[in-house]
PDB file of C-alpha atoms in Angstrom:
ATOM      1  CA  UNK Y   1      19.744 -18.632  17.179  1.00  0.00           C
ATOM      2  CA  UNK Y   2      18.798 -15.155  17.181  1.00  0.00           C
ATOM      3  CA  UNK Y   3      20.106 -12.487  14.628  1.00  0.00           C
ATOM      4  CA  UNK Y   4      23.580 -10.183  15.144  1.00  0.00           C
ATOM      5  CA  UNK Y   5      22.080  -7.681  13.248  1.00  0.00           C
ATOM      6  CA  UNK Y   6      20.450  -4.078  14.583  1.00  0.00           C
ATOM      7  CA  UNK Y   7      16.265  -4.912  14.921  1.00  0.00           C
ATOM      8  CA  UNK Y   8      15.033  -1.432  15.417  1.00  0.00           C
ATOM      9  CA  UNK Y   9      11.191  -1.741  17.169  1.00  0.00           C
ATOM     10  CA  UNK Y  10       8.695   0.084  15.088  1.00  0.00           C
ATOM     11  CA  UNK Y  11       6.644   1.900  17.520  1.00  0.00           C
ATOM     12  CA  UNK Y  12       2.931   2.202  17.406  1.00  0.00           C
ATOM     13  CA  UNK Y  13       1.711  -0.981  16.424  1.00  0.00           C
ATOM     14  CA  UNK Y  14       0.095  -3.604  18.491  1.00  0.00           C
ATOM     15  CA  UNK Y  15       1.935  -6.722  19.332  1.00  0.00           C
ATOM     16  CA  UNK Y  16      -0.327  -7.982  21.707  1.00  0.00           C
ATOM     17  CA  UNK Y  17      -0.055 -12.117  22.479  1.00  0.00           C
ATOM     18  CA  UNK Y  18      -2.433 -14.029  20.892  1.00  0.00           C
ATOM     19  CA  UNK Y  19      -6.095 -13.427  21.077  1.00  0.00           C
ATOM     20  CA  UNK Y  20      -9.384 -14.096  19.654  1.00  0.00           C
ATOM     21  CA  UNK Y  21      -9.357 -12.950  15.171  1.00  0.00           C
ATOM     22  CA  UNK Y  22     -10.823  -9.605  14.582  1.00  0.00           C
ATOM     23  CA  UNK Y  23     -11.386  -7.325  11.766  1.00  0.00           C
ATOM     24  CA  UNK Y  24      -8.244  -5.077  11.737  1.00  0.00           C
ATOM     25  CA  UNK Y  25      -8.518  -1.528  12.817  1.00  0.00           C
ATOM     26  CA  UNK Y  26      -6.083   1.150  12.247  1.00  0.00           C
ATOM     27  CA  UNK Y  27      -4.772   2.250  15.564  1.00  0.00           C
ATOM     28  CA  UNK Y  28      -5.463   6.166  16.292  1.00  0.00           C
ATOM     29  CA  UNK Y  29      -1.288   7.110  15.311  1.00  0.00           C
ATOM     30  CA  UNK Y  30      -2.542   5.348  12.193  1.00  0.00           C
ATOM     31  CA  UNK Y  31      -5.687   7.181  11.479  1.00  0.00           C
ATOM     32  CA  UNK Y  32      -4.041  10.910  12.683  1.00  0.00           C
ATOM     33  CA  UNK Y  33      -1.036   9.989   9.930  1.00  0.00           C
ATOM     34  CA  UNK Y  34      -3.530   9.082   7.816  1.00  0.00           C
ATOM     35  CA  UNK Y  35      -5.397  12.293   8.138  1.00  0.00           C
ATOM     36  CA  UNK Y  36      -2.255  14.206   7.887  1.00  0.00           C
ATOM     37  CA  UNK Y  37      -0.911  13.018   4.619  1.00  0.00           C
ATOM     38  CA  UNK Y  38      -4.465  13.405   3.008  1.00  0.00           C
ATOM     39  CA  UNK Y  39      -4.640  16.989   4.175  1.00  0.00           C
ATOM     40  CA  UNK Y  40      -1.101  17.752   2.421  1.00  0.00           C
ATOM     41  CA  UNK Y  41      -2.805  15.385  -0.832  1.00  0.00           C
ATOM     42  CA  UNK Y  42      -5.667  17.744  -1.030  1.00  0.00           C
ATOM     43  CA  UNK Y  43      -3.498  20.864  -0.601  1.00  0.00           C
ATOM     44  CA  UNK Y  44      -1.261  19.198  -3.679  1.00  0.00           C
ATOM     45  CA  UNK Y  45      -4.169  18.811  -5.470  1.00  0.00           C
ATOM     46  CA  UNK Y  46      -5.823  22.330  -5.346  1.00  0.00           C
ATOM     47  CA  UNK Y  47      -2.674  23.503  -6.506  1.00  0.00           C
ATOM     48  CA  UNK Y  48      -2.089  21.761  -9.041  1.00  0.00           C
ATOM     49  CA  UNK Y  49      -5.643  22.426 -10.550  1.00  0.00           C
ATOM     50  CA  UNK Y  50      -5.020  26.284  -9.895  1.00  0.00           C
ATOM     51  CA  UNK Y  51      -2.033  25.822 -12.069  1.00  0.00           C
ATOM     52  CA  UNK Y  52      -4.362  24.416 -14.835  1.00  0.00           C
ATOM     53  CA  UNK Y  53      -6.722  27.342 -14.298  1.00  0.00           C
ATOM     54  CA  UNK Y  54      -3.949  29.589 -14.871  1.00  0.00           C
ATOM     55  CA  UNK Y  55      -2.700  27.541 -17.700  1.00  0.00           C
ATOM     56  CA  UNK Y  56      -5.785  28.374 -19.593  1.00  0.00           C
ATOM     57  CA  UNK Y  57      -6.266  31.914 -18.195  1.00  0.00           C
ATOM     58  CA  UNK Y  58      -2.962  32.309 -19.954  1.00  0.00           C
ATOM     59  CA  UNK Y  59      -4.034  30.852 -23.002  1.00  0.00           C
ATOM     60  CA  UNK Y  60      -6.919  33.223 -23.379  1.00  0.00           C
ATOM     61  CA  UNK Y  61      -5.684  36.467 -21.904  1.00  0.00           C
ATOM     62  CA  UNK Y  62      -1.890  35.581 -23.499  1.00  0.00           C
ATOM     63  CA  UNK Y  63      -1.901  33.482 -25.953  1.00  0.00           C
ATOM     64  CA  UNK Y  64       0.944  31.472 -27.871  1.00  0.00           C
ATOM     65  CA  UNK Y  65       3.184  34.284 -29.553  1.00  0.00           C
ATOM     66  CA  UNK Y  66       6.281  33.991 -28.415  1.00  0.00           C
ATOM     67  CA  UNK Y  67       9.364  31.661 -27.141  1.00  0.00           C
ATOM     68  CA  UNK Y  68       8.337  32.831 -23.493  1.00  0.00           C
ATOM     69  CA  UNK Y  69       4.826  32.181 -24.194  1.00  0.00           C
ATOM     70  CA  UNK Y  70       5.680  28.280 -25.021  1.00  0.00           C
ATOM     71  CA  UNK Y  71       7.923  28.376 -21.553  1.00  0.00           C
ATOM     72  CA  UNK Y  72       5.047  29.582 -19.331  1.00  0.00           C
ATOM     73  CA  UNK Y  73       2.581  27.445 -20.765  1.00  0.00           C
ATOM     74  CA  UNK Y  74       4.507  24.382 -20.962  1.00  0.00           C
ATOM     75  CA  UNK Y  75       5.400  24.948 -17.750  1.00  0.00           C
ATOM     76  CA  UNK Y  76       2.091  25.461 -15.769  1.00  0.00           C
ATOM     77  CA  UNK Y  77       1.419  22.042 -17.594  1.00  0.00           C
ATOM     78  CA  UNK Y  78       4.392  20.649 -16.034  1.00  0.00           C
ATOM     79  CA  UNK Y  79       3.877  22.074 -12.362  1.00  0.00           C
ATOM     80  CA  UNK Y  80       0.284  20.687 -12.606  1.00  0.00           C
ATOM     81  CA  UNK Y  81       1.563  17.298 -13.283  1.00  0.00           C
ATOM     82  CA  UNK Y  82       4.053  16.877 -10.686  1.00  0.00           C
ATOM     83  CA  UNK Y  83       1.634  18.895  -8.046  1.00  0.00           C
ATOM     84  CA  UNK Y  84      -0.800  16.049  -8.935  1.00  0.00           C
ATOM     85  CA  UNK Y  85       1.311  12.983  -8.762  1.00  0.00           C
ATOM     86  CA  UNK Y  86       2.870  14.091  -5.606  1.00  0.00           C
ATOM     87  CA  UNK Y  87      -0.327  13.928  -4.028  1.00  0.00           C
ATOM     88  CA  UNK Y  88      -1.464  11.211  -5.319  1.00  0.00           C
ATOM     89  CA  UNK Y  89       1.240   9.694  -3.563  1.00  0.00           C
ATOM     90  CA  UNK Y  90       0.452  10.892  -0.573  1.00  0.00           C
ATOM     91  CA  UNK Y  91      -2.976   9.895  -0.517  1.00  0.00           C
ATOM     92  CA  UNK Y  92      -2.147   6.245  -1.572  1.00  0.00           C
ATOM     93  CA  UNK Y  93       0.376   6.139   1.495  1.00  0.00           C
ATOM     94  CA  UNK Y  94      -2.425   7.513   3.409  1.00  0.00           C
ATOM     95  CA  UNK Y  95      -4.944   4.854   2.046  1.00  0.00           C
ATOM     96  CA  UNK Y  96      -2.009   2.247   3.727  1.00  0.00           C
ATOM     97  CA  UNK Y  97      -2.343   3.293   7.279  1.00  0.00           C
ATOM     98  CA  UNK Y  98      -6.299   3.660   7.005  1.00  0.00           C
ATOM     99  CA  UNK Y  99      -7.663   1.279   4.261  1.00  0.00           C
ATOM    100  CA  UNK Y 100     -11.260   0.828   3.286  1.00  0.00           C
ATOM    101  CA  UNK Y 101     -13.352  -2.158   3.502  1.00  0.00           C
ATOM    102  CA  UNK Y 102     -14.140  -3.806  -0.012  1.00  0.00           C
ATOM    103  CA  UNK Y 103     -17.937  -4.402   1.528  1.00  0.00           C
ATOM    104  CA  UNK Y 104     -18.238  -0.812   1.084  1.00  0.00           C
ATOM    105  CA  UNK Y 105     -17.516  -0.863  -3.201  1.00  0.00           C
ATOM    106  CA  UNK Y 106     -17.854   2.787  -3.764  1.00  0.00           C
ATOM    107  CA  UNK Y 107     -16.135   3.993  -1.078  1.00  0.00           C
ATOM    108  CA  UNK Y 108     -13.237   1.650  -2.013  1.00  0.00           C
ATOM    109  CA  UNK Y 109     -13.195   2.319  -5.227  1.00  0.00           C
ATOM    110  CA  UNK Y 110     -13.189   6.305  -4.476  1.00  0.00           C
ATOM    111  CA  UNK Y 111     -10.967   6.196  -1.583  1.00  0.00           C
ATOM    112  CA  UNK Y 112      -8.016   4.228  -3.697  1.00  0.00           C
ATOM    113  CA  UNK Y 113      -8.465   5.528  -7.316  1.00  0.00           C
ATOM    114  CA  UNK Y 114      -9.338   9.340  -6.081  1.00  0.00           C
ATOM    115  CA  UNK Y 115      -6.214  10.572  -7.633  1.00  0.00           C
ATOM    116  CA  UNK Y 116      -7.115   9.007 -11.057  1.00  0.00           C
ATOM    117  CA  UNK Y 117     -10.505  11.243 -10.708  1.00  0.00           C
ATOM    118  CA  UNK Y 118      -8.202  14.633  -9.940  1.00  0.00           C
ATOM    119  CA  UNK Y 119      -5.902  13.660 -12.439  1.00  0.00           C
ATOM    120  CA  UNK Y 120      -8.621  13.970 -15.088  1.00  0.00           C
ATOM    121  CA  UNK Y 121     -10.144  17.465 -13.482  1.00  0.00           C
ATOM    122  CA  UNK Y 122      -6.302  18.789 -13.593  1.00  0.00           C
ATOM    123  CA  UNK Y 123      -6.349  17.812 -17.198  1.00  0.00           C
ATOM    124  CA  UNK Y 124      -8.794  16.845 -19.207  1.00  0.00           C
ATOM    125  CA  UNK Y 125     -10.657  20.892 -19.200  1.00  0.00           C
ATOM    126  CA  UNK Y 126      -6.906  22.016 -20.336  1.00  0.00           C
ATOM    127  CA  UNK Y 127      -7.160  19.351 -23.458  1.00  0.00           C
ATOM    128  CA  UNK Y 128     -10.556  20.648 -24.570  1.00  0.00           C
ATOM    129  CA  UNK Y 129      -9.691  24.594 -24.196  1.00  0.00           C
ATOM    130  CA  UNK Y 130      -6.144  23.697 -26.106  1.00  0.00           C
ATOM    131  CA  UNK Y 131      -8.103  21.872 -28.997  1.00  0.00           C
ATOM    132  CA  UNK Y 132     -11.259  24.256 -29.401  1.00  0.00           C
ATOM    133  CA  UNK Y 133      -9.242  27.898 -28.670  1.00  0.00           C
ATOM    134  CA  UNK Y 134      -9.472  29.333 -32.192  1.00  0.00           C
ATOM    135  CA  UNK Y 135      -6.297  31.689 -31.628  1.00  0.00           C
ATOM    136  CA  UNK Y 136      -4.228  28.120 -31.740  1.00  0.00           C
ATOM    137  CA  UNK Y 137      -2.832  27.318 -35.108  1.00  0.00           C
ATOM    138  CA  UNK Y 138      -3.017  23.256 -35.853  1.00  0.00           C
ATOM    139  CA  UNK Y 139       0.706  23.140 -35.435  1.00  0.00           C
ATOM    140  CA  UNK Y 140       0.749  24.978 -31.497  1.00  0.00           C
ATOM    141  CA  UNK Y 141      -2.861  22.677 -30.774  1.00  0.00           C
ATOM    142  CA  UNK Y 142      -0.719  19.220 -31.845  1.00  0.00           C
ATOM    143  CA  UNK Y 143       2.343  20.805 -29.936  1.00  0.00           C
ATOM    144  CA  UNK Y 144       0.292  21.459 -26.907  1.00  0.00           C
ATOM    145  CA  UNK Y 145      -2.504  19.177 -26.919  1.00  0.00           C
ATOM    146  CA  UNK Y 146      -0.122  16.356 -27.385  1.00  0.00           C
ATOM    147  CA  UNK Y 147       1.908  17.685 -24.040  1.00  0.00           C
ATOM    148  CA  UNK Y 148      -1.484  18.099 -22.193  1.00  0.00           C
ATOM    149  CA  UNK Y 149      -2.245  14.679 -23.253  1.00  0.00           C
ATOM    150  CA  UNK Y 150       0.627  13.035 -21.896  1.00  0.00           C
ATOM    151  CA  UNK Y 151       0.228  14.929 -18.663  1.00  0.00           C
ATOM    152  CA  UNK Y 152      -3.154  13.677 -18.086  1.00  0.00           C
ATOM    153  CA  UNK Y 153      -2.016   9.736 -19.161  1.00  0.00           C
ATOM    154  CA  UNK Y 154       1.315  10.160 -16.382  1.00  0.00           C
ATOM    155  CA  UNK Y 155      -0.913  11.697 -13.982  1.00  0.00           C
ATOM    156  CA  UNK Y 156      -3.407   8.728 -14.133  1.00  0.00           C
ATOM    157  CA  UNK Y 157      -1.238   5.988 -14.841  1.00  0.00           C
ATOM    158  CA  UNK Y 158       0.606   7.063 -11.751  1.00  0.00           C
ATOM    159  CA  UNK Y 159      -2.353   7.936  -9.621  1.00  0.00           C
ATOM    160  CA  UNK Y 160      -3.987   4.814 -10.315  1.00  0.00           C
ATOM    161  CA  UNK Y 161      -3.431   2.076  -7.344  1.00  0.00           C
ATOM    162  CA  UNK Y 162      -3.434  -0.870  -8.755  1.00  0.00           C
ATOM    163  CA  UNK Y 163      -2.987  -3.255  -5.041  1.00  0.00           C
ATOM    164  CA  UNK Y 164      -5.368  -1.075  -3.134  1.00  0.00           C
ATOM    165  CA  UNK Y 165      -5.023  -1.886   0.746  1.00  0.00           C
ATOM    166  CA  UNK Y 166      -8.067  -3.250   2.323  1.00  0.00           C
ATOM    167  CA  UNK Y 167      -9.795  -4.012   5.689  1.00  0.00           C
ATOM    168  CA  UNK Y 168     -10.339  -7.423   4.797  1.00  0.00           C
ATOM    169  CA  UNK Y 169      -6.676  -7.769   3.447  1.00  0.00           C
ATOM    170  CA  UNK Y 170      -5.033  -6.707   6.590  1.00  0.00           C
ATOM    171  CA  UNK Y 171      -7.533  -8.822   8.670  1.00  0.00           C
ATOM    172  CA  UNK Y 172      -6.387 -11.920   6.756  1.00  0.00           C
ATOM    173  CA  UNK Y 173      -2.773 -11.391   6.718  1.00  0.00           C
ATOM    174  CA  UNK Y 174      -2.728 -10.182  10.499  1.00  0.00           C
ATOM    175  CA  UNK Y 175      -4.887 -13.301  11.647  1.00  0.00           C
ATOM    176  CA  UNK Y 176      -2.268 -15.475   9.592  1.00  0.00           C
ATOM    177  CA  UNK Y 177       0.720 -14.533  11.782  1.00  0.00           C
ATOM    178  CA  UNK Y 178      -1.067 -14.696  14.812  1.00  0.00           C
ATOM    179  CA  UNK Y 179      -2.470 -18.545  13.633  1.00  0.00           C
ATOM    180  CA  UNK Y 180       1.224 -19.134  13.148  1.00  0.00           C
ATOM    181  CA  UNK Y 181       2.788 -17.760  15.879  1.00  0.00           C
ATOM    182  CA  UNK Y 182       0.140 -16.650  18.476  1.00  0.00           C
ATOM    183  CA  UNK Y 183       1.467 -12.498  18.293  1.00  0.00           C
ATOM    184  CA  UNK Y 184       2.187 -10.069  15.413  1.00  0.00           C
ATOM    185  CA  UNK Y 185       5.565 -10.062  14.971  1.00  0.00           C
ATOM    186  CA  UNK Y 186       6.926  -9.743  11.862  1.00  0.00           C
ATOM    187  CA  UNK Y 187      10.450  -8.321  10.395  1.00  0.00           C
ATOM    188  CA  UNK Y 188      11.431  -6.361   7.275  1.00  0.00           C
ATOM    189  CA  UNK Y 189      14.159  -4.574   5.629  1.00  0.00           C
ATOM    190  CA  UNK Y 190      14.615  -1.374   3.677  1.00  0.00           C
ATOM    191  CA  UNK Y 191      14.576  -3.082   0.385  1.00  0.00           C
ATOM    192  CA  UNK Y 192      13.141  -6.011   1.166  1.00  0.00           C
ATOM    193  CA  UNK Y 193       9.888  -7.058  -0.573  1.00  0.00           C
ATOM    194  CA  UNK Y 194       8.508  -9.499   1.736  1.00  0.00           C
ATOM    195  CA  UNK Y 195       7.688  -9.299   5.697  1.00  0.00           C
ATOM    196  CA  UNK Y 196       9.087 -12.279   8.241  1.00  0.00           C
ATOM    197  CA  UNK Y 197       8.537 -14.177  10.965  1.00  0.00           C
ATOM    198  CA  UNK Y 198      11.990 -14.562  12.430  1.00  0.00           C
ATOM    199  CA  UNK Y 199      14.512 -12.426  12.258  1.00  0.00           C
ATOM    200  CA  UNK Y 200      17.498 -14.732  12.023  1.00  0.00           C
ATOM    201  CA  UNK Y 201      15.580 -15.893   8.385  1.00  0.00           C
ATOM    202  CA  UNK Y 202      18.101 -16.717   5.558  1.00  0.00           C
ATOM    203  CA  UNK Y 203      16.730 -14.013   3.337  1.00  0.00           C
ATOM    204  CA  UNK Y 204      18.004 -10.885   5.653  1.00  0.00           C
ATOM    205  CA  UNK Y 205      19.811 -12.032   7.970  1.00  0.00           C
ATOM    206  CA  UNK Y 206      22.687 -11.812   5.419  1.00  0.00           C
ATOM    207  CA  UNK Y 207      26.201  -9.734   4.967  1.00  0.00           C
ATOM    208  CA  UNK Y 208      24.362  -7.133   2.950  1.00  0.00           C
ATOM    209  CA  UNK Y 209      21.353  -6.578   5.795  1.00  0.00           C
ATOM    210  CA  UNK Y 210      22.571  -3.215   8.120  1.00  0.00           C
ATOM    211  CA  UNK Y 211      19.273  -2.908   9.706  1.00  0.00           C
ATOM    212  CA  UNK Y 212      16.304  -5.214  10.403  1.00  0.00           C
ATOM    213  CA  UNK Y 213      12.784  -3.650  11.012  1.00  0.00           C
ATOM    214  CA  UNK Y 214       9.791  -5.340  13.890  1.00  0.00           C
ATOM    215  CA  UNK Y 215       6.429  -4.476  13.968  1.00  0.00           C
ATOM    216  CA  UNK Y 216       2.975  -5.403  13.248  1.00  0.00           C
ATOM    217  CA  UNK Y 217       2.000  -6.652   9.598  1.00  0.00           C
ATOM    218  CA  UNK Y 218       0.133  -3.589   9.466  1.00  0.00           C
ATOM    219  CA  UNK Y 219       3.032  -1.426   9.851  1.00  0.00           C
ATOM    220  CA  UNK Y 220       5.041  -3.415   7.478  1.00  0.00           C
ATOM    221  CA  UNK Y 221       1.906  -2.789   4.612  1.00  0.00           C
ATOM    222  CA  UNK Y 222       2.207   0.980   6.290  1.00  0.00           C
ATOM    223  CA  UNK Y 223       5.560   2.229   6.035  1.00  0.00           C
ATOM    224  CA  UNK Y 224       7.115   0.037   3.120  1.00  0.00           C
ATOM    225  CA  UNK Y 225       3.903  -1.297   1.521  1.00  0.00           C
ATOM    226  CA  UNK Y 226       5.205  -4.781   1.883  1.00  0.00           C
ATOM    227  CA  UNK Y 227       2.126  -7.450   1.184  1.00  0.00           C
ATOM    228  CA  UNK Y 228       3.556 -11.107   1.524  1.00  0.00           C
ATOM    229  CA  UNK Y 229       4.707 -13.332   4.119  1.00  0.00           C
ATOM    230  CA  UNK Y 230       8.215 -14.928   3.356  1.00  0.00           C
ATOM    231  CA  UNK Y 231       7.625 -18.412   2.083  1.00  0.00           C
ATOM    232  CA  UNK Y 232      10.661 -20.103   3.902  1.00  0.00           C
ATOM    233  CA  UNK Y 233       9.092 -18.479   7.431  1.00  0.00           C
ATOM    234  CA  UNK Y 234       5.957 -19.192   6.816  1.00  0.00           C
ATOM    235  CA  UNK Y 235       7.279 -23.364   6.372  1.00  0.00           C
ATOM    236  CA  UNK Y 236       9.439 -23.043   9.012  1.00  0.00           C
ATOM    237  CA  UNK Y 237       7.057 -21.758  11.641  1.00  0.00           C
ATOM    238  CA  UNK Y 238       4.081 -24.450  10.258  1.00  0.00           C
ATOM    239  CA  UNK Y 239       6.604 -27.255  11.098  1.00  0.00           C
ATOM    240  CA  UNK Y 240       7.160 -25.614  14.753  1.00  0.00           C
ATOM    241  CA  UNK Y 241       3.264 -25.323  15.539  1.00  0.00           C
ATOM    242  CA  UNK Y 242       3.203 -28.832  14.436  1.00  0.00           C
ATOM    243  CA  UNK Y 243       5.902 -30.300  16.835  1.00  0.00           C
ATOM    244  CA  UNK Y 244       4.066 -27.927  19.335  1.00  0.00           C
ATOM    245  CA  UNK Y 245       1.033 -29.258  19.218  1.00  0.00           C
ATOM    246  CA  UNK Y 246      -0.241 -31.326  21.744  1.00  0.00           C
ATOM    247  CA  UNK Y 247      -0.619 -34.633  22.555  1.00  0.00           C
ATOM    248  CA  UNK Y 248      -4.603 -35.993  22.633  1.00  0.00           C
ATOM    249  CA  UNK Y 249      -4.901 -37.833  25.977  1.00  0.00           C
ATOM    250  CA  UNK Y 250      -6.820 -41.053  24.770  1.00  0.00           C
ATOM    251  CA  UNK Y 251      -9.655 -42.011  26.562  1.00  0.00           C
ATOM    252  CA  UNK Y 252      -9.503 -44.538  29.377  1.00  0.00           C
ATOM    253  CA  UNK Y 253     -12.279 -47.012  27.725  1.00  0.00           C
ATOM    254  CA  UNK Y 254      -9.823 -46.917  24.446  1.00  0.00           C
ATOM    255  CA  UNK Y 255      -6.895 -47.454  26.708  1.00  0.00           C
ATOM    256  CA  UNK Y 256      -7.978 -50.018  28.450  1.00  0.00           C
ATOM    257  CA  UNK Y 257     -10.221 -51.744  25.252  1.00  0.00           C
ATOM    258  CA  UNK Y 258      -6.570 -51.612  23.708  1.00  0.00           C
ATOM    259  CA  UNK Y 259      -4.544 -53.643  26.481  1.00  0.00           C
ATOM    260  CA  UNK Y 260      -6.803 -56.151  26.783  1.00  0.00           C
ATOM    261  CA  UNK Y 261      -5.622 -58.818  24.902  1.00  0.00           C
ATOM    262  CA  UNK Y 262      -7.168 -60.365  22.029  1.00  0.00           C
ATOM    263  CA  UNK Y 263      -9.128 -63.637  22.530  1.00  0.00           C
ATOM    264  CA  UNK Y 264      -9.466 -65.169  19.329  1.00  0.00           C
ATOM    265  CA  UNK Y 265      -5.528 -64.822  18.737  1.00  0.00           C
ATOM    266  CA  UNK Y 266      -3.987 -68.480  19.118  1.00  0.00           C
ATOM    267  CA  UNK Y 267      -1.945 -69.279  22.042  1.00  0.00           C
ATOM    268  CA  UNK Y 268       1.278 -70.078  22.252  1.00  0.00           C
TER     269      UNK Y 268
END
């Protein structure tokens, strides 16, 4: 029995039948949206490290005199940190629809921790300057330093992606479904943390579900950065291939070895 609840199509994906496992590979709307969202990332980014340059142009041509001072410095601090971290989010959605291959270590490791790397250029020169500038009396470098600090530790705390996508990750998860149910189906909801195979499943196919998501695993790791296959689906469609399967034809030498009838049993 089917679900009575809205399943909006995702488009873009491919939901092809079943066919013969292959490494995944982002689909061109996947690689342009990629390229989009690190474009705006990079734009983020160069901001936010022209705020820190000004930060510390204002430290040296300024300096820390008055109540107005401590606002524009404080807040060139701030813009640089949410400049950063906005970006950062970008780039790890971007790193979703285009992922890198683990094979390839340092590209993976730059392409999913780059932000952790900016976070440290849009911070870590501002640290220094506040701690060395001899105009700073120990009470405005602990003040300051201490906010700098903190800027650079949210930045790369929340920069860092600690479940990078992968090539080989989506290849295993996508080759899964198919094994399961020979096409890449799979459902989601808004809040839901786990994709599906059918859409009628007990965990959203329930009075608090509005809307119920299809598309490709891929687009379910893309647009709500879901990772794992429900556990009740995955059962449930295991036990259908199994009754599925079909039945061995045994060979007519067996057959026929088995009807014959057994010559050392006694008679009756």
């Amino acid at each position: 029995m089917a679900t009575s609840k809205k399943v909006t199509v995702v488009e873009g994906g491919d939901v092809s039948p079943q066919q013969e496992k292959k490494t995944f590979v982002p689909t061109a709307e996947s690689k342009g949206k990629a390229t989009q969202l690190r474009l705006f990332a990079v734009l983020l980014w160069i901001l936010g490290i022209g705020a820190e340059a000004g930060a510390i142009f204002y430290l040296y041509k300024v300096g820390i005199h008055t109540n107005m001072d401590w606002v524009w410095f404080i807040g060139l601090i701030v813009l640089d940190l949410i400049l950063v971290i906005i970006g950062s989010q970008l780039w790890k959605k971007a790193n979703r629809f285009d992922p890198a291959s683990r094979k390839e270590t340092v590209k993976f490791f730059l392409q999913n921790q780059l932000g952790v790397i900016i976070s440290v250029i849009a911070f870590l020169p501002l640290v220094i300057v506040i701690f060395t500038n001899k105009d700073l009396d120990g009470k405005q470098k602990g003040i300051l330093g201490a906010i700098a600090v903190v800027a650079l530790l949210a930045a790369g705390i929340s920069s860092a992606d600690f479940s990078p996508p992968s090539v080989e990750e989506y290849t295993e998860q996508t080759n899964q479904i198919e094994e399961l149910t020979g096409g890449n189906h799979v459902y989601w909801t808004k809040s839901g943390t786990k994709y599906h195979i059918y859409d009628n499943c007990q965990h959203i196919n329930t009075s608090k579900t509005d809307e119920i998501f299809e598309g490709t695993v891929a687009q379910a790791r893309e647009l709500k950065n879901i990772t794992e296959l429900c556990k009740t689906c995955e059962e449930k469609a295991k036990k259908a291939k199994a009754l599925s399967a079909p039945v061995i034809p045994q060979p007519a030498d067996e057959e026929a070895a088995d009807t014959q009838p057994d010559e050392t049993a006694p008679e009756n």
